[in-house]
Coordinates of C-alpha atoms in Angstrom, one line a residue:
M1 CA -17.4 26.6 -8.5
T2 CA -17.9 23.0 -10.0
K3 CA -20.4 20.2 -9.3
F4 CA -19.2 16.9 -9.8
Q5 CA -20.0 12.8 -8.5
L6 CA -17.4 11.8 -5.9
N7 CA -17.6 8.1 -5.3
G8 CA -21.2 8.4 -5.7
K9 CA -21.9 11.5 -3.9
P10 CA -22.9 14.6 -5.2
V11 CA -19.8 17.6 -4.0
E12 CA -18.5 21.6 -4.9
A13 CA -15.4 22.4 -4.9
K14 CA -15.5 25.9 -4.5
G15 CA -13.5 29.2 -5.2
L16 CA -10.4 27.5 -6.7
A17 CA -9.5 27.5 -10.4
D18 CA -10.9 25.8 -13.6
D19 CA -7.1 25.0 -13.7
A20 CA -6.5 23.3 -10.6
P21 CA -5.5 19.7 -11.0
L22 CA -8.4 17.2 -10.0
L23 CA -5.6 15.3 -8.1
W24 CA -6.0 18.5 -5.3
V25 CA -9.2 18.8 -5.4
I26 CA -9.2 15.8 -4.4
R27 CA -6.8 15.2 -1.7
E28 CA -6.5 19.3 -0.4
H29 CA -10.0 20.3 -0.7
L30 CA -11.7 16.9 -0.4
K31 CA -9.1 15.7 2.2
L32 CA -9.8 11.6 0.8
T33 CA -5.2 11.2 0.2
G34 CA -6.3 7.8 -1.7
T35 CA -5.2 9.2 -4.8
K36 CA -1.3 10.3 -4.8
F37 CA 1.0 12.2 -5.8
G38 CA 3.7 10.5 -8.0
C39 CA 5.5 12.5 -10.9
G40 CA 2.7 15.2 -12.1
R41 CA 3.8 14.7 -15.4
G42 CA 0.6 11.8 -15.6
L43 CA 4.0 9.8 -16.7
C44 CA 3.3 7.3 -13.9
G45 CA 0.0 6.5 -12.8
A46 CA -0.5 6.7 -9.2
C47 CA -2.6 9.4 -9.1
T48 CA -5.1 7.1 -11.3
V49 CA -9.1 7.5 -11.1
H50 CA -12.4 6.9 -13.3
V51 CA -14.1 10.0 -14.8
N52 CA -17.2 8.7 -15.9
G53 CA -16.1 5.4 -15.6
E54 CA -12.1 5.7 -17.8
A55 CA -8.8 5.8 -16.4
V56 CA -7.7 8.7 -16.1
R57 CA -4.9 10.7 -14.6
S58 CA -6.1 13.3 -12.5
C59 CA -2.7 15.5 -12.1
Q60 CA -3.4 16.6 -15.7
T61 CA -6.8 16.8 -15.0
P62 CA -7.9 19.6 -15.0
L63 CA -11.1 20.7 -12.0
A64 CA -13.2 22.4 -15.0
S65 CA -13.3 18.7 -17.1
I66 CA -15.2 16.7 -14.8
A67 CA -17.9 19.4 -13.3
D68 CA -21.4 17.0 -13.6
Q69 CA -19.0 13.8 -14.8
E70 CA -18.9 11.2 -12.2
V71 CA -15.5 10.7 -10.5
L72 CA -14.4 7.2 -8.4
T73 CA -10.4 7.2 -6.6
I74 CA -9.9 4.3 -4.6
E75 CA -12.0 5.2 -1.0
G76 CA -14.6 4.4 -3.4
L77 CA -13.9 1.4 -5.5
A78 CA -12.8 0.4 -2.3
A79 CA -15.8 0.8 -0.3
N80 CA -16.7 -2.2 1.7
G81 CA -12.7 -4.2 1.3
E82 CA -14.6 -6.6 -1.5
H83 CA -13.6 -5.4 -4.8
P84 CA -12.2 -8.8 -6.4
L85 CA -9.3 -6.4 -7.3
L86 CA -9.2 -5.8 -3.7
K87 CA -9.2 -9.7 -2.3
A88 CA -6.5 -10.5 -5.1
W89 CA -4.2 -7.8 -4.4
V90 CA -3.7 -9.7 -1.4
A91 CA -4.1 -13.0 -2.4
E92 CA -1.7 -11.9 -4.3
Q93 CA 0.8 -10.2 -1.1
V94 CA 1.0 -7.9 -4.6
P95 CA 1.8 -4.4 -2.7
Q96 CA 5.8 -4.2 -1.8
C97 CA 6.2 -0.2 -0.3
G98 CA 2.6 0.6 -1.2
Y99 CA 2.5 3.8 -3.1
C100 CA 1.7 3.5 -6.9
Q101 CA -0.9 0.0 -5.3
A102 CA -3.7 3.1 -5.9
G103 CA -3.8 3.9 -9.1
Q104 CA -2.1 0.6 -10.2
I105 CA -5.9 -0.8 -8.5
M106 CA -8.0 1.9 -10.9
Q107 CA -6.1 0.8 -13.7
A108 CA -6.8 -2.6 -13.2
A109 CA -10.3 -1.7 -12.3
S110 CA -10.9 0.0 -16.1
L111 CA -8.8 -2.7 -17.7
L112 CA -11.7 -5.2 -15.7
A113 CA -15.0 -3.2 -16.5
Q114 CA -14.0 -3.1 -20.4
T115 CA -11.9 -6.6 -21.3
P116 CA -13.8 -9.0 -18.1
H117 CA -11.4 -11.4 -19.5
P118 CA -8.0 -9.8 -20.7
T119 CA -4.6 -11.4 -22.1
D120 CA -1.5 -11.3 -20.8
D121 CA -1.2 -9.0 -23.7
D122 CA -3.8 -6.9 -22.6
I123 CA -3.2 -6.6 -19.1
V124 CA 0.7 -5.1 -20.1
A125 CA -0.5 -2.8 -23.0
A126 CA -3.0 -1.3 -19.9
M127 CA -1.1 -1.1 -17.6
D128 CA 1.9 0.2 -19.1
G129 CA 1.5 3.5 -18.0
N130 CA 1.6 2.8 -13.8
L131 CA 4.8 2.4 -12.6
C132 CA 6.4 0.2 -9.6
R133 CA 9.4 1.2 -8.8
C134 CA 9.5 -2.1 -6.8
G135 CA 8.9 -4.2 -9.5
T136 CA 6.0 -5.9 -8.6
Y137 CA 4.8 -6.3 -12.3
P138 CA 4.6 -10.2 -12.0
R139 CA 2.4 -9.8 -8.8
I140 CA 0.9 -7.2 -10.6
K141 CA -0.2 -9.4 -13.3
R142 CA -1.4 -12.4 -11.2
A143 CA -3.5 -10.2 -9.0
I144 CA -5.5 -8.7 -12.7
K145 CA -5.4 -12.1 -13.5
R146 CA -7.7 -14.0 -10.4
A147 CA -9.8 -10.8 -9.9
S148 CA -10.8 -11.6 -14.1
G149 CA -11.3 -15.9 -12.5
Q150 CA -8.0 -16.7 -14.9
V151 CA -6.2 -18.3 -12.0

């Protein structure tokens, strides 16, 4: 059994292998489906969550590694819809198909926590591993700028 905090609440993952990917624990066992499966190799960013405030690819994060840690998913970040990134995402009309958006937002939230007023280069570097098949990268960059108070 692995115990950890999920979106501020204590949870227990029982009967799962230590190497079970966090993504499947979140989606299949804890029934939070905002975090998406994209590539399964940690290359696309669709499965991005925070562990102790740091953006990680949940498809590559083994359950045992998050014991006694704090995990934040898009559901926790977006609990009341008031997060500045969520408002900026809507204002800039970022989503097209929407599939990658949870991962994009979680990666952007990690960036803004570390760099509250990022430059364009900071944004590109931080978001580099998050793929958007619809190509909304310019809108993503504007939304991050808006959420940081630069637009």
